[in-house]
């Protein structure tokens, strides 16, 4: 309860307006604190090494080895007389070798795969950063909507409380029945329960925001009166659909997976091809003696050769890998088609959400005017005896319900604008900057 009161005090008290955090501030902090994006950046950094690893298969490999040996030699020839030989000597040397692949098709294909993996990593990171924009905006607007729910519940409770007090006075003077009092009391009890639920929902929404920025947020800047209801540009759904099929992050990631899978088939087929390497080595060995002589020796050997290897049979493993890669390639092709269809659906849903959202917000704005008028008429009607206390309570309920619906529709409209940009892979921080101008503190 103390936490709920703190939320209310920070979020909706006019004396703490200077503490309010806006959408852009929350987003920039989330960029630093969000664990999902941090993990995506680490994955991106790791994937950059794939290019280095793939390139290494095309470059020479050089190795140096050395040895130091101490030998104790003891020999006896069984003759008459016996011949005993005993020598202690040491030897040392080193070998420098280098191998340059001349033809290894698997290595060439692996390098192409690495380049595709790096490109895919860029799309994956971009998708994660774009998803952060959506998650921050959704959490922020959810918190604002929950705050609106608490405010509206409180205002409705105050209005019903006044209605309950009036019903009790009317009953005491005999101008109303106990039924009016009981109905007002029932409505008041219901609103109290709704207010408790609204406060709980507010706390949950603030906790969701906390999971993104790593701390409990202070008060949030609410939407101001200068919100503009704008249609998407261009205003043609098919244009957005075409861009989503081409530029959506999910599509780009699937396209990269498709290309990687295709190259994997080529790489495994290349396992049947011969390989050709250029091999060079240099050996320097020195010994103080040998088992056959007391004289020391020095030897230096240099070699350059071409090594050809032709795979003949490996138990069918390589052919099995080719079939496995071909099946995975078909899977990636179907996944790509699925990603394109999903991008199309997302773009259509977001576009309709924006265009229909504008109409819904305008309709609810008019509905609020009508509900306020109906409430005023019900109050007047009750004063002249043509309306009952129940009619007034119902009219009040209608007003606050429309206000909740209007707030929800407004936030949904804003989120659909962001989702539409996300569907075509064009959601950026600049879009949040535009939304930030709509907040009351700006």
Tab-separated table of N, CA and C in Angstrom, residues 14 26 62 155 177 190 195 197 217 236 243 245 254 274 308 345 398 427 437-438 442:
chain	number	residue	atom	x	y	z
A	14	UNK	N	0.690	17.251	-8.613
A	14	UNK	CA	1.142	18.400	-9.378
A	14	UNK	C	2.395	19.023	-8.780
A	26	UNK	N	13.475	7.846	-20.689
A	26	UNK	CA	13.360	6.430	-20.329
A	26	UNK	C	14.030	5.558	-21.391
A	62	UNK	N	51.502	-21.298	-40.264
A	62	UNK	CA	52.931	-21.460	-40.020
A	62	UNK	C	53.111	-22.007	-38.617
A	155	UNK	N	-11.711	9.625	-9.358
A	155	UNK	CA	-12.708	10.644	-9.676
A	155	UNK	C	-14.116	10.060	-9.655
A	177	UNK	N	-36.492	6.763	-1.682
A	177	UNK	CA	-36.612	5.488	-0.966
A	177	UNK	C	-35.239	4.960	-0.594
A	190	UNK	N	-18.530	-1.074	-5.504
A	190	UNK	CA	-17.958	-1.594	-6.739
A	190	UNK	C	-16.776	-0.732	-7.209
A	195	UNK	N	-10.989	0.565	-7.912
A	195	UNK	CA	-9.845	1.422	-7.618
A	195	UNK	C	-8.679	0.591	-7.088
A	197	UNK	N	-8.074	-2.537	-7.777
A	197	UNK	CA	-7.538	-3.262	-8.931
A	197	UNK	C	-6.703	-2.341	-9.813
A	217	UNK	N	10.946	3.641	-11.840
A	217	UNK	CA	10.865	4.988	-12.426
A	217	UNK	C	10.175	5.969	-11.497
A	236	UNK	N	-1.129	4.567	-48.592
A	236	UNK	CA	-1.554	3.384	-49.332
A	236	UNK	C	-1.006	2.143	-48.635
A	243	UNK	N	7.172	-2.684	-48.740
A	243	UNK	CA	8.390	-2.332	-47.999
A	243	UNK	C	8.652	-3.342	-46.882
A	245	UNK	N	7.852	-6.530	-46.898
A	245	UNK	CA	8.350	-7.780	-47.499
A	245	UNK	C	9.813	-7.677	-47.884
A	254	UNK	N	15.834	-13.755	-42.136
A	254	UNK	CA	15.510	-15.020	-42.798
A	254	UNK	C	16.214	-15.141	-44.139
A	274	UNK	N	38.819	-32.741	-54.382
A	274	UNK	CA	40.218	-32.855	-53.949
A	274	UNK	C	40.708	-31.530	-53.353
A	308	UNK	N	48.520	-33.129	-52.808
A	308	UNK	CA	47.184	-33.349	-53.355
A	308	UNK	C	46.507	-34.457	-52.568
A	345	UNK	N	1.413	-9.465	-42.959
A	345	UNK	CA	0.316	-9.389	-42.003
A	345	UNK	C	0.553	-8.287	-40.975
A	398	UNK	N	-21.037	5.578	-17.538
A	398	UNK	CA	-20.807	5.699	-18.975
A	398	UNK	C	-19.724	6.733	-19.273
A	427	UNK	N	11.931	1.865	-37.773
A	427	UNK	CA	11.658	2.468	-36.472
A	427	UNK	C	12.973	2.934	-35.850
A	437	UNK	N	7.346	14.962	-28.055
A	437	UNK	CA	6.814	16.325	-28.150
A	437	UNK	C	5.341	16.389	-27.779
A	438	UNK	N	4.678	15.236	-27.814
A	438	UNK	CA	3.256	15.206	-27.471
A	438	UNK	C	3.010	15.173	-25.962
A	442	UNK	N	6.468	18.739	-22.402
A	442	UNK	CA	7.240	19.231	-23.532
A	442	UNK	C	6.439	20.186	-24.379
